[in-house]
XYZ file of C-alpha atoms in Angstrom:
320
model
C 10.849 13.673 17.247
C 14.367 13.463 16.490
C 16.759 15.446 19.088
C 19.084 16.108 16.256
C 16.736 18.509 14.914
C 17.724 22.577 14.985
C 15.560 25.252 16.299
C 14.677 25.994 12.803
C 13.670 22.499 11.803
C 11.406 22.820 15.011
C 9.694 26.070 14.064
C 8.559 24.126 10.742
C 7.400 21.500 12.593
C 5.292 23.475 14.529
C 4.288 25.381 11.062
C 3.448 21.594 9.913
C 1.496 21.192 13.014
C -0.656 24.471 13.241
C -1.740 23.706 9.679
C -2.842 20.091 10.338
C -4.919 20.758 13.638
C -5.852 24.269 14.140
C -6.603 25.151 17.862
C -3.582 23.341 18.820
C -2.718 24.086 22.594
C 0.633 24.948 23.718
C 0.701 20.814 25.682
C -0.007 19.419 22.760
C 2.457 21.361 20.930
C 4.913 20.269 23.232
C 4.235 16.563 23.202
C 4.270 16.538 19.492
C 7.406 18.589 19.172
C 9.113 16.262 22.444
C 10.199 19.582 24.278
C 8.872 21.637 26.936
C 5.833 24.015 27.255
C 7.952 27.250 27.123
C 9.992 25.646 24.429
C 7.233 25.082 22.056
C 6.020 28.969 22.682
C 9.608 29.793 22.125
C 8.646 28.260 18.811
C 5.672 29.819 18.150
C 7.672 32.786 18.678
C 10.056 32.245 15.644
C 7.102 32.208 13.634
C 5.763 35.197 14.545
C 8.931 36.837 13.989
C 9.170 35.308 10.596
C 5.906 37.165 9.731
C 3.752 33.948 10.160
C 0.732 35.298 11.997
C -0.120 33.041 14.589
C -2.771 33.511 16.748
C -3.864 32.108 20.321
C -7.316 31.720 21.457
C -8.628 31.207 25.216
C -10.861 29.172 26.827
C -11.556 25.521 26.433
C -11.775 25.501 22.739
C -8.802 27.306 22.280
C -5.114 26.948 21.310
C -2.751 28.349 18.048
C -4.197 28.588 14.861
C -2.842 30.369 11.895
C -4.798 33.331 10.428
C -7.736 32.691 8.298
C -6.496 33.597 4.456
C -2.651 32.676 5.516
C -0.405 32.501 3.111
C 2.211 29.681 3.827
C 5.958 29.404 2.362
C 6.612 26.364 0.225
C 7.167 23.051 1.755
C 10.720 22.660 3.430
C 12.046 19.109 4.251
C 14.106 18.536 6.843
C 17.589 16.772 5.188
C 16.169 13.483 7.501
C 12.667 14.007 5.552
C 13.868 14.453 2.497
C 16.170 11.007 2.857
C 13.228 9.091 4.059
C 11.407 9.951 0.524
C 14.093 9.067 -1.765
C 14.680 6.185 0.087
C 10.783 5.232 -0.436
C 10.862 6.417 -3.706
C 13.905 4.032 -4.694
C 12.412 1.012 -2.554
C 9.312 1.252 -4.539
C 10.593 2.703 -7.862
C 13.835 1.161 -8.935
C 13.789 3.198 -12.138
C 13.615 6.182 -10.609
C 17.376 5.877 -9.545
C 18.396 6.546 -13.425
C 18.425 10.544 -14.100
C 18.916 9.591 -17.827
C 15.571 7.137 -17.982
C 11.817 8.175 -19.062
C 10.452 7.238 -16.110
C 7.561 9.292 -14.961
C 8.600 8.879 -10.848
C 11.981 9.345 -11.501
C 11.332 13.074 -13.402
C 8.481 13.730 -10.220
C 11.626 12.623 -7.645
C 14.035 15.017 -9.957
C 11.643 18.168 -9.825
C 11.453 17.446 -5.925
C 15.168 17.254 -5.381
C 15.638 20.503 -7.443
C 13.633 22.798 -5.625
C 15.324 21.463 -2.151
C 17.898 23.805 -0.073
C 20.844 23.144 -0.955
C 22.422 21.046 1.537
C 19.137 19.466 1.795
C 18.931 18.424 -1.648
C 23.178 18.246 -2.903
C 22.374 14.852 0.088
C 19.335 13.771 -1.950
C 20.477 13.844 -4.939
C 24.021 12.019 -4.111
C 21.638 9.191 -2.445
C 19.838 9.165 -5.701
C 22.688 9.128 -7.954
C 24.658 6.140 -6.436
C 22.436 4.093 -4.697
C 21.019 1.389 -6.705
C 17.843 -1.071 -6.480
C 17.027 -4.276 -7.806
C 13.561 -5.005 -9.169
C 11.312 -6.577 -7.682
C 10.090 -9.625 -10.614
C 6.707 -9.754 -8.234
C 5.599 -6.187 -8.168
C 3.716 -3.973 -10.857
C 2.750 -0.714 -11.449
C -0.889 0.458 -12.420
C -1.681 3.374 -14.716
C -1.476 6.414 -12.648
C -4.717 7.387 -14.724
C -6.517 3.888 -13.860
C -5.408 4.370 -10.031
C -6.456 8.149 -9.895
C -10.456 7.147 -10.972
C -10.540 3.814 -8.499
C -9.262 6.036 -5.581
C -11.567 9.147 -6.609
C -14.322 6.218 -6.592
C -13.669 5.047 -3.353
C -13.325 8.454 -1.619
C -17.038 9.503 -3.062
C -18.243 6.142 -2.494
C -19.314 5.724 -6.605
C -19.904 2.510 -8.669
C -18.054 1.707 -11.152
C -17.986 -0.900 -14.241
C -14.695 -1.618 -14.491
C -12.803 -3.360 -17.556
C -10.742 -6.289 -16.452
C -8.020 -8.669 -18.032
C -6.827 -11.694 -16.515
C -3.096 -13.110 -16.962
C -4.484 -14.915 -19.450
C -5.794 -12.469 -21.796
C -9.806 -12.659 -21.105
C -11.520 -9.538 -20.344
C -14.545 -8.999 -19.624
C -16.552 -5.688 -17.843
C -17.791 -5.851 -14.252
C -19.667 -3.909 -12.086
C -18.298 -3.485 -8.632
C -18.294 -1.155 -5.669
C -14.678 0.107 -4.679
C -14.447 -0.395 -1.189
C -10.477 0.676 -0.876
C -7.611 0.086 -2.730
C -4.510 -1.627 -1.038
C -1.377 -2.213 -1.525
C 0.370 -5.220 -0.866
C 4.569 -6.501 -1.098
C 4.751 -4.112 -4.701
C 1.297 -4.972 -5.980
C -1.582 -2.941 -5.979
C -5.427 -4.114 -5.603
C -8.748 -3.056 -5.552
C -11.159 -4.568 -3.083
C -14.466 -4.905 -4.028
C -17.839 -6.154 -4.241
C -18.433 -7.295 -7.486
C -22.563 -7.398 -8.383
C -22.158 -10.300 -11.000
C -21.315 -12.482 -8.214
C -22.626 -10.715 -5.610
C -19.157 -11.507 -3.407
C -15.895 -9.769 -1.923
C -13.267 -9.691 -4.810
C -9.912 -8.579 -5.065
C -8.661 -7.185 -8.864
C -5.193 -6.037 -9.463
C -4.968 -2.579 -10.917
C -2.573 -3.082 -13.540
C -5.002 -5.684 -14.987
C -7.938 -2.695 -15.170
C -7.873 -1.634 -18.689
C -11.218 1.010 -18.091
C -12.693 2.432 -14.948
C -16.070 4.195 -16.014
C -18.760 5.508 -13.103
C -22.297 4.820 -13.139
C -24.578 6.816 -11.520
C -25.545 4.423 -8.734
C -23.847 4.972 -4.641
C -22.711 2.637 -1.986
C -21.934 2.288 1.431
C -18.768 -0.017 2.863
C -19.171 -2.130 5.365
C -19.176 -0.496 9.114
C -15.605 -1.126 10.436
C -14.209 -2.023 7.589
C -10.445 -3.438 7.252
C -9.014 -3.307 3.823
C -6.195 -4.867 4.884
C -7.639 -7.564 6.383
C -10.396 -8.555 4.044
C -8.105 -8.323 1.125
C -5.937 -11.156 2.577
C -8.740 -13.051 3.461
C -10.183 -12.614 -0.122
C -6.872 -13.188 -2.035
C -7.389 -17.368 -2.085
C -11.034 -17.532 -2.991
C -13.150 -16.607 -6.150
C -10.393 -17.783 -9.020
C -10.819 -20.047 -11.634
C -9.491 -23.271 -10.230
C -10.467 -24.835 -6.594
C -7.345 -26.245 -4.579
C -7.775 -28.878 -1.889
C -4.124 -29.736 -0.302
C -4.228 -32.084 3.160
C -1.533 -31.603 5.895
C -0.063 -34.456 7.718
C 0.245 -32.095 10.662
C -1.571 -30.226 13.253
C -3.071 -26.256 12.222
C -1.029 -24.647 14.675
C 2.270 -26.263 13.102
C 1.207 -25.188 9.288
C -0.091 -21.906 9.741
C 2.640 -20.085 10.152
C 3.939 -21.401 6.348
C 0.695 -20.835 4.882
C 0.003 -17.568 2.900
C -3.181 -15.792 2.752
C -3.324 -15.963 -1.387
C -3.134 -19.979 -0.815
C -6.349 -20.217 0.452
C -8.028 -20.867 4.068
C -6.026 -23.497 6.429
C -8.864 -25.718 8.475
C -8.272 -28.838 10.846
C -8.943 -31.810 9.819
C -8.847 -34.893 11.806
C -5.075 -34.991 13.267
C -3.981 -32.832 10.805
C -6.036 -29.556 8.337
C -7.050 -28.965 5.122
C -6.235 -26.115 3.436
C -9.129 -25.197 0.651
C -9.058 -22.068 -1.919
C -8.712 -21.118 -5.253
C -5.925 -19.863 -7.891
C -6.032 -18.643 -10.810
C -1.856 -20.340 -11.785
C -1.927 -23.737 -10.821
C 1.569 -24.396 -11.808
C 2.672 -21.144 -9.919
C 1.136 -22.755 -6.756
C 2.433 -26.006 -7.056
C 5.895 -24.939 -7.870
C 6.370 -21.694 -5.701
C 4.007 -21.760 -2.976
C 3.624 -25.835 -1.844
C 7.163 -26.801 -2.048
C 7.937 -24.316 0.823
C 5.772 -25.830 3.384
C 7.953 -27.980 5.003
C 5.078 -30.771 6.115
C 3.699 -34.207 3.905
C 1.059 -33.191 2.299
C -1.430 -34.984 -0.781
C -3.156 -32.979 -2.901
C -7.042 -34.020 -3.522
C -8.622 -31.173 -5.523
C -8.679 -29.931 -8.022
C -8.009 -31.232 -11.248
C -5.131 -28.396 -12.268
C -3.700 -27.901 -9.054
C -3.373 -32.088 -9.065
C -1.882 -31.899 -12.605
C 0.472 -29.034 -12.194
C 1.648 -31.069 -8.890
C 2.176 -34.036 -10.772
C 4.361 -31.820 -13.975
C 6.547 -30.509 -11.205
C 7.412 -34.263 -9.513
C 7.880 -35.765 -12.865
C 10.303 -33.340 -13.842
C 12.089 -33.169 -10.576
C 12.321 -37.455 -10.720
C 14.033 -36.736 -14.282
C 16.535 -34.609 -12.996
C 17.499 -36.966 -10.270
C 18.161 -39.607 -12.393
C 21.497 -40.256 -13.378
């Protein structure tokens, strides 16, 4: 915990605390806060003098807990805390810098900022005011809506059949149980298992048009990793196979191969690297070109003839 913090900012911690894990013992109190025993009762202290009624309970089970039917002040930020969310706010939200804009974050982050102390939030709002942030062309936002049923899925562990548009402009309906959503460099996903093809897929949420439940359950995998699976999952189960042989050894390429490019195998003195992609011409002209190793591309047909666009026009514009 910061050192910087006043003995006020440290009695709301400990406020934080008590409400989080009940039965919290004075040590543990202590290590959370970074101070001493008797400085973490001095805490509990201010509370109690603040008309927070904090109890303590003996034995082996015991600790501080606040009394049952409690009710708690509104949430104070510390100035640090209150930085730290602007600053995520802004990372993630570039729009939510402009006061003037109709941006549904940026009125949330305004109603925050308002109800701050006011030293608290006058250094908020002058963050907000003249930082600025460039947009991120990769990212994308779901619908708030569409996001709220997927997560409320997940948590309950519900089916769902789901209405999905590709890039492209197909859509079709799927039925699929939400395992987790994740979110990954400004893009959101939902991992799944989808029953039409009985396999792990990944759909990005801003490409759900519908999320409807069905009546049916399902249980996740035992120790699963969203994180994990989803980058796994990201090069497999699109509409056109990709084949791409390195001149080089596995443990040279790897560290220039993304997960969404597919799975990286050896292969005689050098490896294969076989998925799936659902741009061809995005692969070959983002992804490929930054491995920095000879490669030939063998499969398949539109990753070969996007690959063979982006030579012919790079041969054109080295000609004189």
């Amino acid at each position: 915990m910061p050192t910087e913090l006043s003995p006020t900012a440290r009695a709301l911690r400990t406020l934080e605390i008590l409400q989080a894990r009940p039965g919290t013992t004075a040590g543990e109190l202590a290590g959370r806060l970074g101070v001493t025993e008797r400085a973490a009762r001095r805490y509990v202290g201010i509370l109690r003098e603040a008309g927070i009624p904090v109890e303590s309970v003996r034995g082996p089970y015991g600790g501080y807990r606040l009394r049952r039917g409690t009710r708690l002040p509104p949430v104070v930020f510390t100035e640090t805390e209150a930085l730290g969310l602007v600053m995520a706010v802004l990372d993630g939200q570039p729009t939510a810098a402009d006061t003037a804009a109709d941006d549904l974050v940026g009125s949330a982050l305004g109603k925050v900022i308002q109800v701050l102390p006011e030293n608290v939030g006058r250094q908020a709002a002058a963050l907000r005011r003249y930082a600025s942030a460039a947009p991120d062309r990769y990212s994308s936002r779901p619908d708030p809506t569409t996001t709220s049923a997927l997560v409320a899925a997940v948590a309950a562990r519900r089916r769902v059949l789901i209405t999905y548009r590709t890039e492209s402009g197909n859509e079709w309906d799927a039925e699929v149980d939400p395992w987790a959503v994740v979110v990954r460099y400004g893009r959101w996903y939902l991992l799944c298992h989808a029953h039409h093809a009985d396999a792990v897929r990944t759909y990005r949420l801003d490409r759900v048009r519908a999320v409807r439940e069905t009546g049916h359950t399902f249980e996740p995998p035992d120790g699963l990793d969203p994180v994990a699976v989803l980058e796994e999952n990201l090069g497999s189960g699109w509409e056109f196979p990709t084949r791409v042989v390195f001149d080089a050894p596995v443990a040279e390429v790897a560290p220039w191969i993304r997960p969404p490019m597919g799975r990286l195998e050896p292969s005689g003195d050098g490896c294969v690297l076989v998925g799936s992609t659902g741009n061809p011409s995005m692969y070959a002209q983002e992804w490929l070109p930054t491995v920095p190793f000879a490669f030939r591309v063998e499969g398949g047909p539109g990753l070969r003839a996007a690959v063979a666009a982006l030579a012919a026009r790079l041969t054109a514009a080295s000609n004189p």
